[in-house]
Tab-separated table of C-alpha atoms in Angstrom:
chain	number	residue	atom	x	y	z
A	1	UNK	CA	-76.696	-74.775	-119.145
A	2	UNK	CA	-75.841	-72.684	-122.221
A	3	UNK	CA	-72.174	-73.718	-122.030
A	4	UNK	CA	-73.140	-77.419	-121.832
A	5	UNK	CA	-75.358	-77.069	-124.967
A	6	UNK	CA	-72.514	-75.338	-126.816
A	7	UNK	CA	-70.095	-78.106	-125.894
A	8	UNK	CA	-72.629	-80.700	-127.055
A	9	UNK	CA	-73.000	-78.978	-130.436
A	10	UNK	CA	-69.234	-78.809	-130.831
A	11	UNK	CA	-68.844	-82.510	-130.004
A	12	UNK	CA	-71.636	-83.398	-132.438
A	13	UNK	CA	-70.021	-81.404	-135.213
A	14	UNK	CA	-66.660	-83.036	-134.595
A	15	UNK	CA	-68.340	-86.481	-134.561
A	16	UNK	CA	-70.009	-85.845	-137.908
A	17	UNK	CA	-66.722	-84.691	-139.342
A	18	UNK	CA	-64.903	-87.782	-138.140
A	19	UNK	CA	-67.703	-90.076	-139.364
A	20	UNK	CA	-67.588	-88.526	-142.785
A	21	UNK	CA	-63.826	-88.922	-142.763
A	22	UNK	CA	-64.076	-92.608	-141.802
A	23	UNK	CA	-66.867	-93.522	-144.286
A	24	UNK	CA	-65.388	-91.703	-147.211
A	25	UNK	CA	-62.175	-93.482	-147.824
A	26	UNK	CA	-62.412	-92.581	-151.497
A	27	UNK	CA	-63.190	-88.980	-151.032
A	28	UNK	CA	-60.467	-86.453	-151.547
A	29	UNK	CA	-58.929	-83.966	-149.167
A	30	UNK	CA	-61.330	-81.236	-150.231
A	31	UNK	CA	-64.250	-83.011	-148.622
A	32	UNK	CA	-62.280	-83.430	-145.390
A	33	UNK	CA	-61.308	-79.789	-145.371
A	34	UNK	CA	-64.907	-78.790	-145.937
A	35	UNK	CA	-66.050	-80.904	-142.998
A	36	UNK	CA	-63.397	-79.390	-140.718
A	37	UNK	CA	-64.352	-75.897	-141.838
A	38	UNK	CA	-68.009	-76.536	-141.070
A	39	UNK	CA	-67.140	-77.783	-137.599
A	40	UNK	CA	-64.928	-74.776	-136.892
A	41	UNK	CA	-67.611	-72.398	-138.164
A	42	UNK	CA	-70.197	-73.873	-135.842
A	43	UNK	CA	-67.716	-73.647	-132.910
A	44	UNK	CA	-66.928	-70.013	-133.673
A	45	UNK	CA	-70.558	-69.006	-133.913
A	46	UNK	CA	-71.540	-70.777	-130.685
A	47	UNK	CA	-68.532	-69.711	-128.582
A	48	UNK	CA	-68.182	-66.188	-129.962
A	49	UNK	CA	-71.559	-65.058	-128.732
A	50	UNK	CA	-70.917	-66.460	-125.249
A	51	UNK	CA	-67.428	-64.910	-125.055
A	52	UNK	CA	-68.759	-61.499	-126.073
A	53	UNK	CA	-71.452	-61.707	-123.417
A	54	UNK	CA	-68.886	-62.586	-120.744
A	55	UNK	CA	-66.598	-59.700	-121.743
A	56	UNK	CA	-69.522	-57.275	-121.644
A	57	UNK	CA	-70.490	-58.431	-118.131
A	58	UNK	CA	-66.912	-58.030	-116.897
A	59	UNK	CA	-66.679	-54.512	-118.289
A	60	UNK	CA	-69.997	-53.528	-116.669
A	61	UNK	CA	-68.857	-54.874	-113.256
A	62	UNK	CA	-65.491	-53.107	-113.349
A	63	UNK	CA	-66.833	-49.681	-114.316
A	64	UNK	CA	-67.918	-48.646	-110.718
A	65	UNK	CA	-64.622	-49.847	-109.234
A	66	UNK	CA	-62.639	-47.971	-111.869
A	67	UNK	CA	-64.728	-44.884	-111.228
A	68	UNK	CA	-64.069	-45.065	-107.454
A	69	UNK	CA	-60.354	-45.656	-107.965
A	70	UNK	CA	-60.083	-42.682	-110.316
A	71	UNK	CA	-62.052	-40.465	-107.942
A	72	UNK	CA	-59.900	-41.614	-104.924
A	73	UNK	CA	-56.641	-40.853	-106.725
A	74	UNK	CA	-57.468	-37.137	-106.740
A	75	UNK	CA	-58.244	-36.985	-102.970
A	76	UNK	CA	-55.555	-36.052	-100.364
A	77	UNK	CA	-55.205	-38.537	-97.523
A	78	UNK	CA	-55.519	-37.240	-93.979
A	79	UNK	CA	-53.147	-38.067	-91.099
A	80	UNK	CA	-55.224	-40.997	-89.808
A	81	UNK	CA	-55.397	-42.630	-93.265
A	82	UNK	CA	-51.643	-42.188	-93.734
A	83	UNK	CA	-50.971	-43.857	-90.360
A	84	UNK	CA	-53.288	-46.751	-91.252
A	85	UNK	CA	-51.665	-47.106	-94.682
A	86	UNK	CA	-48.222	-47.359	-93.092
A	87	UNK	CA	-49.509	-49.770	-90.439
A	88	UNK	CA	-48.911	-47.341	-87.547
A	89	UNK	CA	-51.737	-46.508	-85.165
A	90	UNK	CA	-50.866	-44.616	-81.978
A	91	UNK	CA	-54.081	-45.407	-80.090
A	92	UNK	CA	-53.830	-49.139	-80.845
A	93	UNK	CA	-50.190	-49.157	-79.763
A	94	UNK	CA	-51.002	-47.502	-76.440
A	95	UNK	CA	-54.083	-49.629	-75.782
A	96	UNK	CA	-52.407	-52.893	-76.786
A	97	UNK	CA	-52.230	-55.521	-74.092
A	98	UNK	CA	-48.515	-56.039	-73.534
A	99	UNK	CA	-47.422	-59.079	-71.640
A	100	UNK	CA	-44.375	-61.184	-70.946
A	101	UNK	CA	-40.868	-59.784	-71.260
A	102	UNK	CA	-42.077	-56.601	-73.010
A	103	UNK	CA	-44.369	-55.812	-70.072
A	104	UNK	CA	-41.488	-56.256	-67.626
A	105	UNK	CA	-39.212	-53.995	-69.677
A	106	UNK	CA	-41.849	-51.279	-70.108
A	107	UNK	CA	-42.876	-51.361	-66.453
A	108	UNK	CA	-39.265	-51.021	-65.357
A	109	UNK	CA	-38.750	-48.021	-67.578
A	110	UNK	CA	-42.065	-46.167	-67.230
A	111	UNK	CA	-43.281	-46.830	-63.693
A	112	UNK	CA	-42.099	-44.215	-61.240
A	113	UNK	CA	-42.922	-42.897	-57.814
A	114	UNK	CA	-46.074	-40.857	-57.376
A	115	UNK	CA	-45.703	-37.121	-56.743
A	116	UNK	CA	-48.820	-35.915	-54.867
A	117	UNK	CA	-47.930	-32.229	-54.818
A	118	UNK	CA	-47.392	-32.201	-58.594
A	119	UNK	CA	-51.095	-32.865	-59.115
A	120	UNK	CA	-51.937	-29.893	-56.885
A	121	UNK	CA	-49.538	-27.683	-58.838
A	122	UNK	CA	-51.152	-28.505	-62.182
A	123	UNK	CA	-54.645	-28.156	-60.746
A	124	UNK	CA	-53.673	-24.630	-59.835
A	125	UNK	CA	-52.160	-24.189	-63.313
A	126	UNK	CA	-55.537	-25.057	-64.858
A	127	UNK	CA	-57.282	-22.285	-62.906
A	128	UNK	CA	-54.587	-19.727	-63.684
A	129	UNK	CA	-54.449	-20.639	-67.381
A	130	UNK	CA	-58.231	-20.422	-67.734
A	131	UNK	CA	-58.204	-16.828	-66.515
A	132	UNK	CA	-55.125	-15.872	-68.554
A	133	UNK	CA	-56.415	-17.298	-71.847
A	134	UNK	CA	-59.786	-15.617	-71.375
A	135	UNK	CA	-58.015	-12.287	-71.067
A	136	UNK	CA	-55.683	-13.172	-73.951
A	137	UNK	CA	-58.373	-14.216	-76.442
A	138	UNK	CA	-61.361	-12.202	-75.130
A	139	UNK	CA	-63.378	-15.384	-75.562
A	140	UNK	CA	-64.961	-18.040	-73.376
A	141	UNK	CA	-62.090	-20.473	-72.753
A	142	UNK	CA	-62.286	-23.641	-70.657
A	143	UNK	CA	-59.093	-25.445	-69.624
A	144	UNK	CA	-59.258	-28.955	-68.190
A	145	UNK	CA	-56.645	-31.432	-66.966
A	146	UNK	CA	-56.934	-34.657	-68.971
A	147	UNK	CA	-54.210	-36.782	-67.402
A	148	UNK	CA	-50.832	-36.900	-65.663
A	149	UNK	CA	-48.772	-39.944	-66.612
A	150	UNK	CA	-45.216	-41.266	-66.793
A	151	UNK	CA	-43.713	-41.971	-70.217
A	152	UNK	CA	-40.388	-42.645	-71.794
A	153	UNK	CA	-38.984	-39.623	-73.584
A	154	UNK	CA	-38.203	-41.500	-76.798
A	155	UNK	CA	-41.677	-43.050	-77.004
A	156	UNK	CA	-43.267	-39.653	-76.462
A	157	UNK	CA	-41.315	-38.033	-79.316
A	158	UNK	CA	-42.318	-40.847	-81.678
A	159	UNK	CA	-45.997	-40.512	-80.740
A	160	UNK	CA	-46.347	-36.760	-81.417
A	161	UNK	CA	-48.881	-36.298	-84.262
A	162	UNK	CA	-47.532	-33.971	-86.920
A	163	UNK	CA	-47.770	-31.155	-87.816
A	164	UNK	CA	-47.273	-29.614	-84.382
A	165	UNK	CA	-45.226	-26.908	-82.672
A	166	UNK	CA	-42.864	-27.894	-79.857
A	167	UNK	CA	-41.660	-25.240	-77.419
A	168	UNK	CA	-38.384	-25.994	-75.624
A	169	UNK	CA	-38.213	-24.197	-72.258
A	170	UNK	CA	-35.652	-24.151	-69.453
A	171	UNK	CA	-36.207	-24.067	-65.695
A	172	UNK	CA	-33.423	-21.717	-64.623
A	173	UNK	CA	-33.312	-22.492	-60.894
A	174	UNK	CA	-33.542	-26.259	-61.491
A	175	UNK	CA	-31.103	-26.263	-64.428
A	176	UNK	CA	-33.369	-28.530	-66.500
A	177	UNK	CA	-35.434	-28.477	-69.688
A	178	UNK	CA	-38.989	-29.317	-70.695
A	179	UNK	CA	-41.267	-29.481	-73.738
A	180	UNK	CA	-44.575	-27.788	-74.454
A	181	UNK	CA	-46.320	-29.396	-77.451
A	182	UNK	CA	-49.266	-27.671	-79.154
A	183	UNK	CA	-51.255	-29.840	-81.551
A	184	UNK	CA	-52.377	-28.642	-84.961
A	185	UNK	CA	-56.089	-28.223	-84.151
A	186	UNK	CA	-55.325	-25.923	-81.201
A	187	UNK	CA	-52.851	-23.909	-83.281
A	188	UNK	CA	-55.398	-23.098	-85.972
A	189	UNK	CA	-58.137	-22.533	-83.388
A	190	UNK	CA	-56.128	-19.993	-81.389
A	191	UNK	CA	-55.028	-18.259	-84.602
A	192	UNK	CA	-58.623	-18.126	-85.807
A	193	UNK	CA	-59.784	-16.604	-82.507
A	194	UNK	CA	-56.987	-14.039	-82.287
A	195	UNK	CA	-57.457	-12.912	-85.894
A	196	UNK	CA	-61.215	-12.400	-85.548
A	197	UNK	CA	-62.694	-15.650	-86.763
A	198	UNK	CA	-66.447	-15.992	-86.388
A	199	UNK	CA	-67.966	-18.058	-83.617
A	200	UNK	CA	-69.622	-21.353	-84.410
A	201	UNK	CA	-67.159	-22.067	-87.225
A	202	UNK	CA	-64.499	-24.737	-86.891
A	203	UNK	CA	-60.935	-23.769	-87.742
A	204	UNK	CA	-59.808	-24.818	-91.224
A	205	UNK	CA	-56.680	-26.959	-91.238
A	206	UNK	CA	-54.296	-26.120	-94.080
A	207	UNK	CA	-52.364	-29.143	-95.347
A	208	UNK	CA	-49.035	-29.255	-97.123
A	209	UNK	CA	-47.347	-26.053	-95.916
A	210	UNK	CA	-45.265	-24.957	-92.906
A	211	UNK	CA	-46.477	-22.465	-90.328
A	212	UNK	CA	-46.014	-18.828	-91.240
A	213	UNK	CA	-44.127	-16.274	-89.135
A	214	UNK	CA	-47.384	-14.685	-87.934
A	215	UNK	CA	-48.794	-18.046	-86.862
A	216	UNK	CA	-45.573	-18.983	-85.073
A	217	UNK	CA	-45.432	-15.671	-83.186
A	218	UNK	CA	-49.035	-16.020	-82.018
A	219	UNK	CA	-48.362	-19.519	-80.729
A	220	UNK	CA	-45.185	-18.252	-79.028
A	221	UNK	CA	-47.231	-15.653	-77.127
A	222	UNK	CA	-49.654	-18.328	-75.940
A	223	UNK	CA	-46.817	-20.625	-74.762
A	224	UNK	CA	-45.087	-17.758	-72.925
A	225	UNK	CA	-48.401	-17.018	-71.194
A	226	UNK	CA	-48.650	-20.632	-70.026
A	227	UNK	CA	-45.018	-20.572	-68.857
A	228	UNK	CA	-45.766	-17.523	-66.691
A	229	UNK	CA	-48.760	-19.311	-65.162
A	230	UNK	CA	-46.560	-22.339	-64.448
A	231	UNK	CA	-44.163	-20.089	-62.517
A	232	UNK	CA	-47.020	-18.913	-60.308
A	233	UNK	CA	-48.296	-22.482	-59.870
A	234	UNK	CA	-44.873	-23.687	-58.640
A	235	UNK	CA	-44.132	-20.584	-56.532
A	236	UNK	CA	-45.684	-21.931	-53.260
A	237	UNK	CA	-43.287	-24.891	-53.477
A	238	UNK	CA	-40.169	-23.407	-55.039
A	239	UNK	CA	-39.571	-20.148	-56.946
A	240	UNK	CA	-38.661	-20.918	-60.551
A	241	UNK	CA	-38.506	-19.100	-63.886
A	242	UNK	CA	-39.386	-20.895	-67.141
A	243	UNK	CA	-37.729	-19.328	-70.184
A	244	UNK	CA	-38.940	-20.304	-73.657
A	245	UNK	CA	-35.754	-20.889	-75.643
A	246	UNK	CA	-36.965	-21.932	-79.114
A	247	UNK	CA	-39.822	-23.376	-81.164
A	248	UNK	CA	-39.446	-26.513	-83.260
A	249	UNK	CA	-41.667	-28.303	-85.777
A	250	UNK	CA	-39.522	-31.446	-86.020
A	251	UNK	CA	-39.439	-33.607	-82.868
A	252	UNK	CA	-35.891	-34.727	-83.666
A	253	UNK	CA	-34.650	-31.193	-83.015
A	254	UNK	CA	-36.337	-31.128	-79.578
A	255	UNK	CA	-34.296	-33.948	-77.999
A	256	UNK	CA	-33.718	-32.540	-74.498
A	257	UNK	CA	-33.158	-35.913	-72.831
A	258	UNK	CA	-32.138	-39.480	-73.583
A	259	UNK	CA	-34.803	-41.653	-75.235
A	260	UNK	CA	-34.881	-44.157	-72.348
A	261	UNK	CA	-35.253	-41.520	-69.583
A	262	UNK	CA	-38.539	-41.330	-67.699
A	263	UNK	CA	-40.600	-38.148	-67.857
A	264	UNK	CA	-43.854	-36.642	-66.604
A	265	UNK	CA	-46.490	-35.954	-69.281
A	266	UNK	CA	-49.343	-33.550	-68.502
A	267	UNK	CA	-52.196	-33.250	-71.010
A	268	UNK	CA	-54.343	-30.101	-70.934
A	269	UNK	CA	-57.437	-29.622	-73.090
A	270	UNK	CA	-58.387	-26.096	-74.150
A	271	UNK	CA	-61.936	-25.589	-75.435
A	272	UNK	CA	-63.256	-22.383	-77.003
A	273	UNK	CA	-66.931	-23.206	-77.616
A	274	UNK	CA	-66.729	-25.668	-80.569
A	275	UNK	CA	-63.026	-25.070	-81.228
A	276	UNK	CA	-59.910	-26.087	-79.372
A	277	UNK	CA	-57.358	-28.837	-78.919
A	278	UNK	CA	-54.722	-30.251	-76.597
A	279	UNK	CA	-51.468	-28.908	-75.234
A	280	UNK	CA	-48.970	-31.280	-73.605
A	281	UNK	CA	-46.307	-30.344	-71.055
A	282	UNK	CA	-43.497	-32.865	-70.723
A	283	UNK	CA	-40.752	-32.600	-68.088
A	284	UNK	CA	-38.094	-35.269	-67.464
A	285	UNK	CA	-37.784	-36.487	-63.883
A	286	UNK	CA	-34.227	-35.122	-63.895
A	287	UNK	CA	-35.692	-31.615	-64.227
A	288	UNK	CA	-37.908	-32.114	-61.161
A	289	UNK	CA	-35.164	-33.736	-59.082
A	290	UNK	CA	-34.225	-30.516	-57.161
A	291	UNK	CA	-37.769	-30.298	-55.708
A	292	UNK	CA	-38.423	-34.035	-55.476
A	293	UNK	CA	-38.710	-33.977	-51.667
A	294	UNK	CA	-41.288	-31.190	-51.854
A	295	UNK	CA	-43.339	-33.004	-54.494
A	296	UNK	CA	-43.416	-36.186	-52.390
A	297	UNK	CA	-45.230	-34.456	-49.524
A	298	UNK	CA	-48.826	-35.432	-48.853
A	299	UNK	CA	-51.309	-32.623	-49.374
A	300	UNK	CA	-53.875	-32.209	-46.595
A	301	UNK	CA	-55.908	-29.375	-48.040
A	302	UNK	CA	-55.408	-26.258	-50.076
A	303	UNK	CA	-55.891	-22.707	-48.917
A	304	UNK	CA	-54.060	-19.895	-50.642
A	305	UNK	CA	-54.190	-16.818	-48.423
A	306	UNK	CA	-54.330	-16.011	-44.709
A	307	UNK	CA	-56.371	-18.061	-42.250
A	308	UNK	CA	-57.413	-15.825	-39.299
A	309	UNK	CA	-58.640	-18.769	-37.186
A	310	UNK	CA	-55.312	-20.561	-37.414
A	311	UNK	CA	-53.384	-17.330	-36.803
A	312	UNK	CA	-55.366	-16.640	-33.631
A	313	UNK	CA	-54.867	-20.185	-32.320
A	314	UNK	CA	-51.133	-20.071	-33.054
A	315	UNK	CA	-50.753	-16.707	-31.290
A	316	UNK	CA	-52.603	-18.014	-28.214
A	317	UNK	CA	-50.389	-21.077	-27.964
A	318	UNK	CA	-47.213	-19.022	-28.398
A	319	UNK	CA	-48.157	-16.623	-25.593
A	320	UNK	CA	-48.898	-19.597	-23.297
A	321	UNK	CA	-45.526	-21.272	-23.977
A	322	UNK	CA	-42.963	-21.464	-21.160
A	323	UNK	CA	-39.373	-20.349	-21.860
A	324	UNK	CA	-36.110	-20.146	-19.880
A	325	UNK	CA	-34.708	-16.665	-19.241
A	326	UNK	CA	-31.068	-16.162	-18.127
A	327	UNK	CA	-29.659	-13.164	-16.241
A	328	UNK	CA	-26.007	-12.940	-17.318
A	329	UNK	CA	-23.765	-11.068	-14.868
A	330	UNK	CA	-20.529	-11.216	-16.809
A	331	UNK	CA	-19.017	-12.935	-19.847
A	332	UNK	CA	-15.368	-13.383	-20.737
A	333	UNK	CA	-13.135	-15.529	-22.944
A	334	UNK	CA	-10.668	-17.992	-21.366
A	335	UNK	CA	-8.243	-20.441	-22.937
A	336	UNK	CA	-9.322	-24.076	-22.780
A	337	UNK	CA	-6.248	-24.952	-20.747
A	338	UNK	CA	-7.137	-22.338	-18.131
A	339	UNK	CA	-10.663	-23.777	-17.830
A	340	UNK	CA	-9.330	-27.323	-17.457
A	341	UNK	CA	-6.985	-26.204	-14.639
A	342	UNK	CA	-9.766	-24.734	-12.487
A	343	UNK	CA	-9.699	-26.112	-8.907
A	344	UNK	CA	-12.233	-26.208	-6.096
A	345	UNK	CA	-12.106	-22.962	-4.090
A	346	UNK	CA	-10.433	-20.928	-6.851
A	347	UNK	CA	-11.866	-17.412	-7.250
A	348	UNK	CA	-12.911	-15.909	-10.589
A	349	UNK	CA	-12.809	-12.126	-10.821
A	350	UNK	CA	-15.615	-10.332	-12.696
A	351	UNK	CA	-14.640	-6.977	-14.077
A	352	UNK	CA	-17.983	-5.410	-13.144
A	353	UNK	CA	-19.341	-3.343	-10.302
A	354	UNK	CA	-22.544	-4.074	-8.333
A	355	UNK	CA	-24.377	-1.312	-10.176
A	356	UNK	CA	-23.489	-2.438	-13.743
A	357	UNK	CA	-26.426	-3.581	-15.901
A	358	UNK	CA	-27.191	-7.284	-16.184
A	359	UNK	CA	-28.059	-8.760	-19.601
A	360	UNK	CA	-31.302	-10.770	-19.751
A	361	UNK	CA	-31.211	-13.390	-22.525
A	362	UNK	CA	-33.409	-16.181	-23.912
A	363	UNK	CA	-31.710	-18.878	-25.972
A	364	UNK	CA	-28.617	-16.709	-26.313
A	365	UNK	CA	-30.611	-13.779	-27.761
A	366	UNK	CA	-30.506	-10.518	-25.700
A	367	UNK	CA	-33.985	-9.362	-24.668
A	368	UNK	CA	-33.341	-6.445	-22.293
A	369	UNK	CA	-31.105	-5.274	-19.427
A	370	UNK	CA	-31.671	-4.831	-15.694
A	371	UNK	CA	-30.023	-4.087	-12.316
A	372	UNK	CA	-29.212	-6.841	-9.862
A	373	UNK	CA	-30.574	-6.511	-6.318
A	374	UNK	CA	-32.279	-8.348	-3.483
A	375	UNK	CA	-35.940	-8.967	-2.765
A	376	UNK	CA	-36.347	-10.311	0.779
A	377	UNK	CA	-34.212	-13.477	0.861
A	378	UNK	CA	-33.897	-13.869	-2.945
A	379	UNK	CA	-31.575	-12.254	-5.442
A	380	UNK	CA	-33.590	-10.374	-8.062
A	381	UNK	CA	-33.089	-8.377	-11.252
A	382	UNK	CA	-35.038	-5.208	-11.931
A	383	UNK	CA	-35.800	-4.577	-15.602
A	384	UNK	CA	-34.536	-1.147	-16.636
A	385	UNK	CA	-35.968	-0.896	-20.193
A	386	UNK	CA	-38.596	-2.524	-22.373
A	387	UNK	CA	-37.947	-5.588	-24.471
A	388	UNK	CA	-36.302	-5.102	-27.850
A	389	UNK	CA	-38.871	-5.096	-30.631
A	390	UNK	CA	-38.337	-7.470	-33.560
A	391	UNK	CA	-36.621	-5.955	-36.539
A	392	UNK	CA	-39.439	-7.090	-38.907
A	393	UNK	CA	-43.143	-7.397	-38.210
A	394	UNK	CA	-45.368	-10.127	-39.622
A	395	UNK	CA	-46.961	-7.716	-42.102
A	396	UNK	CA	-43.555	-6.541	-43.331
A	397	UNK	CA	-42.416	-10.141	-43.701
A	398	UNK	CA	-45.469	-11.008	-45.814
A	399	UNK	CA	-44.914	-7.959	-48.029
A	400	UNK	CA	-41.279	-8.926	-48.543
A	401	UNK	CA	-42.236	-12.510	-49.497
A	402	UNK	CA	-44.905	-11.284	-51.908
A	403	UNK	CA	-42.428	-8.912	-53.556
A	404	UNK	CA	-39.886	-11.706	-53.906
A	405	UNK	CA	-42.362	-14.086	-55.575
A	406	UNK	CA	-43.801	-11.397	-57.880
A	407	UNK	CA	-41.011	-8.951	-58.762
A	408	UNK	CA	-43.233	-7.141	-61.284
């Protein structure tokens, strides 16, 4: 309404000036200039006040925004804000509903056969690692298995949140490699616990600097501990030794397989009261290929240790089994041509006497010896000595297997 009044005043002033100009044909240019000056003066007075008010309102509205922008320029962005600024969000990418040709391509590359025994192995790894980390940190540590999934190696490397430490290890007996990724929150938590940090305090994450030698060595000890537990977890299936070769902070330097190759990704969560984080173990399917047949077996129940009920049943059934026993009078070697020329009625000479011992065998294995004779109307063999004892007892066999699996 104020602007409309101002415009009306301006128009009125201009009208008066033009009327004076039209009526005063005899007036000189000074009168016309005076009329124009009066009109301009009225326009300046009316519009100047309104313009100043508008500029003052704009300055007042922009002051909070300028304050926030200045305050935000001094703040360091975290990893999530950086990802959002660059338009890259890992969780949204994974949870996105992919369809069409992309779904066919991804399913062909990621989907793979299920390995039932692998889940049992990592379940055992969780129990072993829980005990080992409790002894290592002298703290209450809980290890849980989050997921076991199939991924493409290249996609996994691109999805690793940095900073992180990647341990490259080698399975000697399988001649393959794997990755053990420790995220930043777990790194600082384990360092805080090992160096005497107080309980109930979250680990402080230091931005903008690489990991120090002390921090790297502490993380190396934790990864080597997990590698040793993995050896014990795989030992019932296949003896293997995992050797930690190097630690990397750049995923590009940890390329142990082709980007399109399929791999197994195991996510473990380690909690130490209100501190902790995740550790990921990634192994390409090519690394697990030597024990693929063992991992495909169906698991019908787990029992580590001796089962006396089953041992007693097995021993009973073995003693009740029927076997064929042979009494061998004489053995010799003949050419194949001589055997093929044998005729009906031909006599074979045995270079033995009636009192020579007879070998008693089962399945070609000598058991004992005896003397051939006659019992009523049947030919018989009298056992002269006891059966040969096995070279290794069951207890000795178990001790040998235990020593082989645990050389220390």
